[in-house]
PDB file of C-alpha atoms and ligand atoms in Angstrom:
ATOM      1  CA  MET A   1      -0.147   4.793 -25.111  1.00 54.00           C
ATOM      2  CA  SER A   2       3.362   4.878 -24.257  1.00 60.00           C
ATOM      3  CA  GLN A   3       3.940   8.880 -23.787  1.00 87.00           C
ATOM      4  CA  HIS A   4       6.617  10.542 -24.812  1.00 94.00           C
ATOM      5  CA  THR A   5       8.476  13.690 -22.937  1.00 96.00           C
ATOM      6  CA  VAL A   6       5.763  16.525 -23.288  1.00 97.00           C
ATOM      7  CA  ILE A   7       7.980  20.448 -22.556  1.00 98.00           C
ATOM      8  CA  ALA A   8       4.693  22.922 -22.482  1.00 98.00           C
ATOM      9  CA  VAL A   9       5.332  26.888 -23.637  1.00 98.00           C
ATOM     10  CA  ASP A  10       2.262  28.637 -23.294  1.00 97.00           C
ATOM     11  CA  GLY A  11       1.312  32.413 -23.653  1.00 94.00           C
ATOM     12  CA  PRO A  12      -0.327  34.675 -24.933  1.00 92.00           C
ATOM     13  CA  SER A  13      -0.291  36.451 -28.792  1.00 86.00           C
ATOM     14  CA  ALA A  14       3.436  37.248 -30.003  1.00 84.00           C
ATOM     15  CA  SER A  15       5.358  36.556 -26.607  1.00 88.00           C
ATOM     16  CA  GLY A  16       8.261  35.016 -28.421  1.00 89.00           C
ATOM     17  CA  LYS A  17       6.666  31.426 -27.750  1.00 92.00           C
ATOM     18  CA  SER A  18       7.059  29.987 -31.143  1.00 93.00           C
ATOM     19  CA  THR A  19      10.912  31.327 -32.276  1.00 94.00           C
ATOM     20  CA  VAL A  20      11.866  30.239 -27.897  1.00 96.00           C
ATOM     21  CA  ALA A  21       9.476  26.700 -27.993  1.00 97.00           C
ATOM     22  CA  ARG A  22      11.611  25.831 -31.778  1.00 97.00           C
ATOM     23  CA  GLU A  23      15.173  26.684 -30.558  1.00 97.00           C
ATOM     24  CA  ILE A  24      14.183  24.675 -27.620  1.00 97.00           C
ATOM     25  CA  ALA A  25      13.010  21.964 -29.452  1.00 97.00           C
ATOM     26  CA  ARG A  26      16.091  21.847 -31.652  1.00 97.00           C
ATOM     27  CA  ALA A  27      18.134  22.335 -28.681  1.00 96.00           C
ATOM     28  CA  LEU A  28      17.167  19.021 -28.159  1.00 96.00           C
ATOM     29  CA  GLY A  29      16.055  17.105 -30.974  1.00 96.00           C
ATOM     30  CA  PHE A  30      12.306  16.951 -29.758  1.00 97.00           C
ATOM     31  CA  CYS A  31       9.830  17.807 -32.394  1.00 97.00           C
ATOM     32  CA  TYR A  32       8.115  21.042 -32.830  1.00 98.00           C
ATOM     33  CA  VAL A  33       4.342  21.480 -32.282  1.00 98.00           C
ATOM     34  CA  ASP A  34       2.438  24.661 -33.193  1.00 97.00           C
ATOM     35  CA  THR A  35      -1.504  24.739 -31.768  1.00 97.00           C
ATOM     36  CA  GLY A  36      -2.428  27.020 -32.687  1.00 96.00           C
ATOM     37  CA  ALA A  37      -1.525  26.109 -36.229  1.00 97.00           C
ATOM     38  CA  MET A  38      -3.925  23.821 -36.318  1.00 98.00           C
ATOM     39  CA  TYR A  39      -6.691  26.539 -34.508  1.00 98.00           C
ATOM     40  CA  ARG A  40      -5.737  28.319 -37.449  1.00 97.00           C
ATOM     41  CA  ALA A  41      -5.516  25.828 -40.541  1.00 98.00           C
ATOM     42  CA  ALA A  42      -9.201  24.412 -38.733  1.00 98.00           C
ATOM     43  CA  THR A  43     -10.832  28.134 -38.579  1.00 98.00           C
ATOM     44  CA  TRP A  44      -9.117  28.063 -42.856  1.00 98.00           C
ATOM     45  CA  GLU A  45     -11.033  24.842 -43.514  1.00 98.00           C
ATOM     46  CA  VAL A  46     -14.089  26.172 -42.139  1.00 98.00           C
ATOM     47  CA  LEU A  47     -13.839  29.660 -44.480  1.00 98.00           C
ATOM     48  CA  GLN A  48     -12.402  27.699 -47.620  1.00 97.00           C
ATOM     49  CA  ARG A  49     -16.028  25.902 -47.616  1.00 97.00           C
ATOM     50  CA  GLY A  50     -17.803  28.871 -47.474  1.00 98.00           C
ATOM     51  CA  ILE A  51     -18.626  28.017 -43.346  1.00 98.00           C
ATOM     52  CA  SER A  52     -19.585  30.961 -40.845  1.00 98.00           C
ATOM     53  CA  PRO A  53     -17.533  31.082 -38.155  1.00 97.00           C
ATOM     54  CA  SER A  54     -20.549  31.842 -36.188  1.00 97.00           C
ATOM     55  CA  ASP A  55     -22.117  28.649 -37.145  1.00 98.00           C
ATOM     56  CA  HIS A  56     -21.059  26.568 -34.162  1.00 98.00           C
ATOM     57  CA  GLN A  57     -22.349  23.106 -35.672  1.00 98.00           C
ATOM     58  CA  ALA A  58     -21.493  23.986 -38.547  1.00 98.00           C
ATOM     59  CA  VAL A  59     -17.983  24.521 -37.022  1.00 98.00           C
ATOM     60  CA  ILE A  60     -18.312  21.320 -35.389  1.00 98.00           C
ATOM     61  CA  ASN A  61     -19.239  19.356 -38.179  1.00 98.00           C
ATOM     62  CA  SER A  62     -16.460  20.950 -40.698  1.00 98.00           C
ATOM     63  CA  VAL A  63     -13.490  19.607 -37.732  1.00 98.00           C
ATOM     64  CA  LYS A  64     -14.540  16.837 -37.517  1.00 98.00           C
ATOM     65  CA  THR A  65     -14.892  15.550 -41.252  1.00 98.00           C
ATOM     66  CA  SER A  66     -11.815  17.986 -41.760  1.00 97.00           C
ATOM     67  CA  GLU A  67      -9.308  16.820 -44.556  1.00 95.00           C
ATOM     68  CA  ILE A  68      -6.655  18.379 -42.664  1.00 97.00           C
ATOM     69  CA  THR A  69      -3.616  16.154 -41.460  1.00 96.00           C
ATOM     70  CA  VAL A  70      -0.354  16.970 -38.682  1.00 96.00           C
ATOM     71  CA  LEU A  71       2.174  14.643 -40.414  1.00 95.00           C
ATOM     72  CA  ILE A  72       5.790  15.074 -38.031  1.00 94.00           C
ATOM     73  CA  GLU A  73       8.413  16.591 -40.931  1.00 95.00           C
ATOM     74  CA  ASN A  74      12.076  17.222 -40.102  1.00 94.00           C
ATOM     75  CA  ASN A  75      11.270  17.896 -36.337  1.00 95.00           C
ATOM     76  CA  SER A  76       8.409  19.263 -36.505  1.00 96.00           C
ATOM     77  CA  SER A  77       4.966  19.527 -37.475  1.00 96.00           C
ATOM     78  CA  VAL A  78       3.080  20.480 -40.270  1.00 96.00           C
ATOM     79  CA  LEU A  79      -0.148  20.250 -41.412  1.00 98.00           C
ATOM     80  CA  TYR A  80      -1.567  18.972 -44.564  1.00 98.00           C
ATOM     81  CA  ARG A  81      -4.886  19.017 -47.107  1.00 96.00           C
ATOM     82  CA  GLY A  82      -3.771  17.914 -49.996  1.00 95.00           C
ATOM     83  CA  GLU A  83      -0.643  19.832 -50.116  1.00 96.00           C
ATOM     84  CA  LYS A  84       0.813  21.310 -47.217  1.00 96.00           C
ATOM     85  CA  ILE A  85      -1.093  24.106 -45.967  1.00 97.00           C
ATOM     86  CA  PRO A  86       0.947  27.493 -46.943  1.00 94.00           C
ATOM     87  CA  LEU A  87       1.961  29.564 -43.837  1.00 90.00           C
ATOM     88  CA  GLU A  88       0.359  32.382 -45.699  1.00 92.00           C
ATOM     89  CA  ALA A  89      -3.607  30.638 -45.694  1.00 95.00           C
ATOM     90  CA  LEU A  90      -2.641  30.653 -42.442  1.00 95.00           C
ATOM     91  CA  ARG A  91      -1.521  33.984 -40.766  1.00 91.00           C
ATOM     92  CA  SER A  92      -4.312  35.329 -42.978  1.00 93.00           C
ATOM     93  CA  PRO A  93      -6.557  38.478 -41.949  1.00 91.00           C
ATOM     94  CA  GLU A  94      -9.190  35.902 -42.419  1.00 95.00           C
ATOM     95  CA  VAL A  95      -7.730  33.460 -39.737  1.00 95.00           C
ATOM     96  CA  ASN A  96      -6.354  35.828 -37.583  1.00 92.00           C
ATOM     97  CA  ALA A  97     -11.023  37.187 -37.267  1.00 93.00           C
ATOM     98  CA  HIS A  98     -11.977  34.167 -36.745  1.00 96.00           C
ATOM     99  CA  VAL A  99      -9.189  31.699 -34.551  1.00 95.00           C
ATOM    100  CA  SER A 100     -10.331  32.228 -31.146  1.00 94.00           C
ATOM    101  CA  GLU A 101     -14.147  31.833 -32.145  1.00 96.00           C
ATOM    102  CA  VAL A 102     -13.913  28.792 -33.798  1.00 97.00           C
ATOM    103  CA  ALA A 103     -11.154  28.177 -30.892  1.00 96.00           C
ATOM    104  CA  SER A 104     -13.855  29.436 -28.138  1.00 96.00           C
ATOM    105  CA  ILE A 105     -15.254  25.569 -29.389  1.00 97.00           C
ATOM    106  CA  PRO A 106     -15.214  23.227 -27.125  1.00 97.00           C
ATOM    107  CA  GLU A 107     -16.029  20.411 -29.973  1.00 98.00           C
ATOM    108  CA  VAL A 108     -13.458  21.985 -31.566  1.00 98.00           C
ATOM    109  CA  ARG A 109     -11.291  21.487 -28.605  1.00 98.00           C
ATOM    110  CA  GLU A 110     -11.543  18.242 -28.073  1.00 98.00           C
ATOM    111  CA  ILE A 111     -11.424  17.558 -31.445  1.00 98.00           C
ATOM    112  CA  LEU A 112      -7.672  19.181 -31.681  1.00 98.00           C
ATOM    113  CA  VAL A 113      -6.725  18.566 -27.840  1.00 98.00           C
ATOM    114  CA  ALA A 114      -7.198  14.232 -28.837  1.00 97.00           C
ATOM    115  CA  LYS A 115      -4.491  14.711 -31.851  1.00 97.00           C
ATOM    116  CA  GLN A 116      -2.221  17.087 -30.067  1.00 97.00           C
ATOM    117  CA  ARG A 117      -2.330  14.461 -26.978  1.00 97.00           C
ATOM    118  CA  ALA A 118      -1.884  11.071 -29.912  1.00 96.00           C
ATOM    119  CA  LEU A 119       1.180  13.074 -30.978  1.00 96.00           C
ATOM    120  CA  SER A 120       3.290  12.094 -28.069  1.00 95.00           C
ATOM    121  CA  SER A 121       3.228   8.620 -28.644  1.00 94.00           C
ATOM    122  CA  GLN A 122       5.412   9.391 -31.250  1.00 91.00           C
ATOM    123  CA  VAL A 123       8.419  10.991 -29.961  1.00 94.00           C
ATOM    124  CA  PRO A 124       9.307  14.014 -26.685  1.00 97.00           C
ATOM    125  CA  LEU A 125       7.907  17.213 -28.003  1.00 97.00           C
ATOM    126  CA  VAL A 126       8.015  20.776 -27.453  1.00 98.00           C
ATOM    127  CA  MET A 127       3.968  21.533 -27.944  1.00 98.00           C
ATOM    128  CA  GLU A 128       3.762  25.632 -28.032  1.00 97.00           C
ATOM    129  CA  GLY A 129      -0.347  27.170 -27.346  1.00 97.00           C
ATOM    130  CA  ARG A 130      -2.320  28.215 -24.765  1.00 95.00           C
ATOM    131  CA  ASP A 131      -3.759  25.178 -22.710  1.00 97.00           C
ATOM    132  CA  ILE A 132      -0.524  23.058 -23.532  1.00 97.00           C
ATOM    133  CA  GLY A 133       0.461  22.944 -19.559  1.00 97.00           C
ATOM    134  CA  THR A 134      -3.362  23.377 -18.481  1.00 96.00           C
ATOM    135  CA  ALA A 135      -5.649  21.002 -19.767  1.00 96.00           C
ATOM    136  CA  VAL A 136      -4.025  19.399 -22.958  1.00 97.00           C
ATOM    137  CA  PHE A 137      -0.357  17.943 -20.514  1.00 97.00           C
ATOM    138  CA  PRO A 138      -1.456  19.312 -17.027  1.00 97.00           C
ATOM    139  CA  HIS A 139       0.634  15.979 -15.954  1.00 96.00           C
ATOM    140  CA  THR A 140       3.846  17.205 -17.652  1.00 96.00           C
ATOM    141  CA  PRO A 141       6.426  18.444 -14.924  1.00 95.00           C
ATOM    142  CA  PHE A 142       8.428  20.962 -17.511  1.00 97.00           C
ATOM    143  CA  LYS A 143       5.883  23.305 -18.515  1.00 97.00           C
ATOM    144  CA  TYR A 144       6.909  27.538 -19.245  1.00 97.00           C
ATOM    145  CA  TYR A 145       4.873  30.497 -19.121  1.00 97.00           C
ATOM    146  CA  LEU A 146       6.794  33.690 -21.689  1.00 96.00           C
ATOM    147  CA  ASP A 147       4.591  36.767 -21.297  1.00 93.00           C
ATOM    148  CA  ALA A 148       5.947  40.818 -22.472  1.00 90.00           C
ATOM    149  CA  ASP A 149       4.727  43.771 -22.089  1.00 89.00           C
ATOM    150  CA  PRO A 150       1.413  43.841 -24.316  1.00 85.00           C
ATOM    151  CA  VAL A 151       3.382  47.549 -26.005  1.00 85.00           C
ATOM    152  CA  VAL A 152       6.366  45.638 -27.127  1.00 84.00           C
ATOM    153  CA  ARG A 153       4.025  42.320 -28.313  1.00 85.00           C
ATOM    154  CA  GLU A 154       2.042  44.121 -30.316  1.00 82.00           C
ATOM    155  CA  ALA A 155       4.533  45.890 -32.011  1.00 82.00           C
ATOM    156  CA  ARG A 156       7.162  42.589 -32.412  1.00 79.00           C
ATOM    157  CA  ARG A 157       3.660  41.549 -34.468  1.00 77.00           C
ATOM    158  CA  THR A 158       3.501  44.633 -36.336  1.00 77.00           C
ATOM    159  CA  GLY A 159       6.978  44.364 -36.732  1.00 76.00           C
ATOM    160  CA  GLU A 160       6.225  40.837 -38.623  1.00 73.00           C
ATOM    161  CA  GLY A 161       3.475  42.467 -41.324  1.00 67.00           C
ATOM    162  CA  HIS A 162       0.769  41.322 -39.551  1.00 65.00           C
ATOM    163  CA  SER A 163      -2.062  42.418 -39.191  1.00 62.00           C
ATOM    164  CA  ASP A 164      -3.736  41.489 -36.098  1.00 65.00           C
ATOM    165  CA  LEU A 165      -5.462  42.938 -33.089  1.00 74.00           C
ATOM    166  CA  ILE A 166      -3.428  40.664 -31.040  1.00 80.00           C
ATOM    167  CA  HIS A 167      -5.488  42.689 -27.488  1.00 82.00           C
ATOM    168  CA  LEU A 168      -8.825  41.282 -28.496  1.00 84.00           C
ATOM    169  CA  ARG A 169      -8.118  37.827 -29.662  1.00 84.00           C
ATOM    170  CA  ASP A 170      -5.515  37.722 -26.212  1.00 85.00           C
ATOM    171  CA  VAL A 171      -9.164  38.926 -24.428  1.00 86.00           C
ATOM    172  CA  LYS A 172     -10.822  36.137 -26.365  1.00 89.00           C
ATOM    173  CA  ASP A 173      -8.264  33.656 -25.197  1.00 87.00           C
ATOM    174  CA  SER A 174      -8.136  34.483 -21.678  1.00 88.00           C
ATOM    175  CA  THR A 175     -12.061  34.672 -21.078  1.00 89.00           C
ATOM    176  CA  ARG A 176     -13.690  31.574 -23.087  1.00 90.00           C
ATOM    177  CA  ALA A 177     -15.057  28.986 -20.703  1.00 87.00           C
ATOM    178  CA  VAL A 178     -13.716  26.022 -22.096  1.00 89.00           C
ATOM    179  CA  ALA A 179      -9.720  25.814 -21.689  1.00 89.00           C
ATOM    180  CA  PRO A 180      -8.878  29.351 -21.256  1.00 89.00           C
ATOM    181  CA  LEU A 181      -5.203  30.953 -21.411  1.00 90.00           C
ATOM    182  CA  ARG A 182      -3.917  31.305 -18.256  1.00 91.00           C
ATOM    183  CA  ILE A 183      -0.525  29.747 -16.409  1.00 94.00           C
ATOM    184  CA  ALA A 184      -0.483  26.603 -14.202  1.00 94.00           C
ATOM    185  CA  ALA A 185       0.300  26.208 -10.905  1.00 93.00           C
ATOM    186  CA  ASP A 186       3.491  24.807 -11.553  1.00 94.00           C
ATOM    187  CA  ALA A 187       4.445  26.565 -14.499  1.00 95.00           C
ATOM    188  CA  PHE A 188       7.748  27.922 -14.427  1.00 96.00           C
ATOM    189  CA  VAL A 189       7.323  32.490 -15.577  1.00 96.00           C
ATOM    190  CA  ILE A 190       8.949  34.380 -17.760  1.00 96.00           C
ATOM    191  CA  ASP A 191       8.863  37.778 -18.540  1.00 94.00           C
ATOM    192  CA  SER A 192      10.932  38.355 -22.203  1.00 91.00           C
ATOM    193  CA  THR A 193      10.189  41.903 -22.224  1.00 91.00           C
ATOM    194  CA  HIS A 194      13.858  43.301 -21.185  1.00 91.00           C
ATOM    195  CA  LEU A 195      15.002  39.649 -22.704  1.00 94.00           C
ATOM    196  CA  THR A 196      16.606  38.453 -25.948  1.00 92.00           C
ATOM    197  CA  ILE A 197      15.407  35.011 -27.525  1.00 93.00           C
ATOM    198  CA  PRO A 198      18.752  33.378 -26.593  1.00 96.00           C
ATOM    199  CA  GLN A 199      18.512  34.389 -23.178  1.00 96.00           C
ATOM    200  CA  VAL A 200      14.851  32.591 -22.373  1.00 96.00           C
ATOM    201  CA  VAL A 201      16.391  30.114 -24.648  1.00 97.00           C
ATOM    202  CA  ALA A 202      19.189  29.716 -22.601  1.00 97.00           C
ATOM    203  CA  LEU A 203      16.890  30.154 -19.033  1.00 97.00           C
ATOM    204  CA  ILE A 204      14.629  27.351 -20.463  1.00 97.00           C
ATOM    205  CA  LEU A 205      17.686  25.021 -20.977  1.00 97.00           C
ATOM    206  CA  HIS A 206      19.072  25.911 -17.254  1.00 96.00           C
ATOM    207  CA  HIS A 207      15.761  25.036 -16.457  1.00 96.00           C
ATOM    208  CA  LEU A 208      15.533  22.260 -17.437  1.00 96.00           C
ATOM    209  CA  ARG A 209      18.552  20.284 -16.635  1.00 95.00           C
ATOM    210  CA  LYS A 210      17.516  21.268 -13.344  1.00 94.00           C
ATOM    211  CA  SER A 211      14.157  19.536 -13.125  1.00 92.00           C
ATOM    212  CA  GLY A 212      15.764  16.492 -14.260  1.00 89.00           C
ATOM    213  CA  LEU A 213      15.215  16.625 -17.810  1.00 89.00           C
ATOM    214  CA  ARG A 214      17.962  14.583 -19.457  1.00 74.00           C
ATOM    215  CA  ALA A 215      19.268  14.895 -23.395  1.00 61.00           C
ATOM    216  CA  SER A 216      19.143  10.819 -23.037  1.00 49.00           C
ATOM    217  CA  SER A 217      15.012  10.981 -22.018  1.00 45.00           C
ATOM    218  CA  HIS A 218      14.057  10.824 -25.797  1.00 45.00           C
ATOM    219  CA  HIS A 219      14.997   7.712 -27.144  1.00 43.00           C
TER     220      HIS A 219
HETATM  221  O1  LIG B 301      -0.727  30.787 -31.271  1.00 83.48           O
HETATM  222  P1  LIG B 301      -1.721  31.521 -32.137  1.00 83.48           P
HETATM  223  O2  LIG B 301      -1.377  32.271 -32.445  1.00 83.48           O
HETATM  224  O3  LIG B 301      -1.046  30.929 -33.556  1.00 83.48           O
HETATM  225  O4  LIG B 301      -2.675  30.973 -31.931  1.00 83.48           O
HETATM  226  C1  LIG B 301      -3.804  31.165 -33.275  1.00 83.48           C
HETATM  227  C2  LIG B 301      -5.296  30.794 -32.220  1.00 83.48           C
HETATM  228  O5  LIG B 301      -5.395  29.791 -31.157  1.00 83.48           O
HETATM  229  C3  LIG B 301      -5.228  31.753 -30.655  1.00 83.48           C
HETATM  230  O6  LIG B 301      -5.594  33.399 -30.969  1.00 83.48           O
HETATM  231  C4  LIG B 301      -6.626  30.806 -29.790  1.00 83.48           C
HETATM  232  C5  LIG B 301      -5.643  29.374 -30.037  1.00 83.48           C
HETATM  233  N1  LIG B 301      -4.913  28.434 -29.766  1.00 83.48           N
HETATM  234  C6  LIG B 301      -5.954  28.478 -28.117  1.00 83.48           C
HETATM  235  O7  LIG B 301      -7.086  28.505 -28.201  1.00 83.48           O
HETATM  236  N2  LIG B 301      -5.514  26.823 -27.905  1.00 83.48           N
HETATM  237  C7  LIG B 301      -4.382  26.536 -28.255  1.00 83.48           C
HETATM  238  N3  LIG B 301      -3.566  26.048 -27.704  1.00 83.48           N
HETATM  239  C8  LIG B 301      -2.947  27.041 -29.032  1.00 83.48           C
HETATM  240  C9  LIG B 301      -4.252  28.547 -29.448  1.00 83.48           C
END
């Protein structure tokens, strides 16, 4: 399978990685992929089907028979189940409360990781998540890990108007057995506590150029 360039952006909730990853993709003309949205969509579908997230076998069956497809539109991944899945569904308190459990199931990860890898045969990617640099694309030379003070992250999420116990999710996401959130040995780590989004974006674009990423590498 021919593989395009992949830039991995990992980090905990509300570390600023979504906005940063989207901006980097825009600057380079790469496609932005939000893998958290894929775990959220799987969780949403499980709940829609009336399955309890603690019934792992039923969750696995749901993901295996999922009606969700990932498409690339306007340089961004979009999730469909019949129609486009609305953002409000993916960010609902119910999904927030159960997504870490669904994402901890190895068979679920296997299926979603295969979809994530398949996207790299289509176009160059900026892929955002928890395990992109460690598990999904461990061989990409372009890995970034964004972090920020937990108090600042909590405040950012509250400011967005979300009811989301991010600390709880971070503990679950960092302690699960398969592909937990951790810093890849070769990742460039950025603490964004005292940085603005444009500063983080500039830092990464500069580092990418220094690391040999050519603007033309996506053709
Ligand atoms: O990035 P996010 O907050 O939308 O992600 C939602 C959840 O999905 C997160 O709590 C853990 C899980 N996730 C994961 O396990 N692996 C990824 N690559 C991305 C997200």
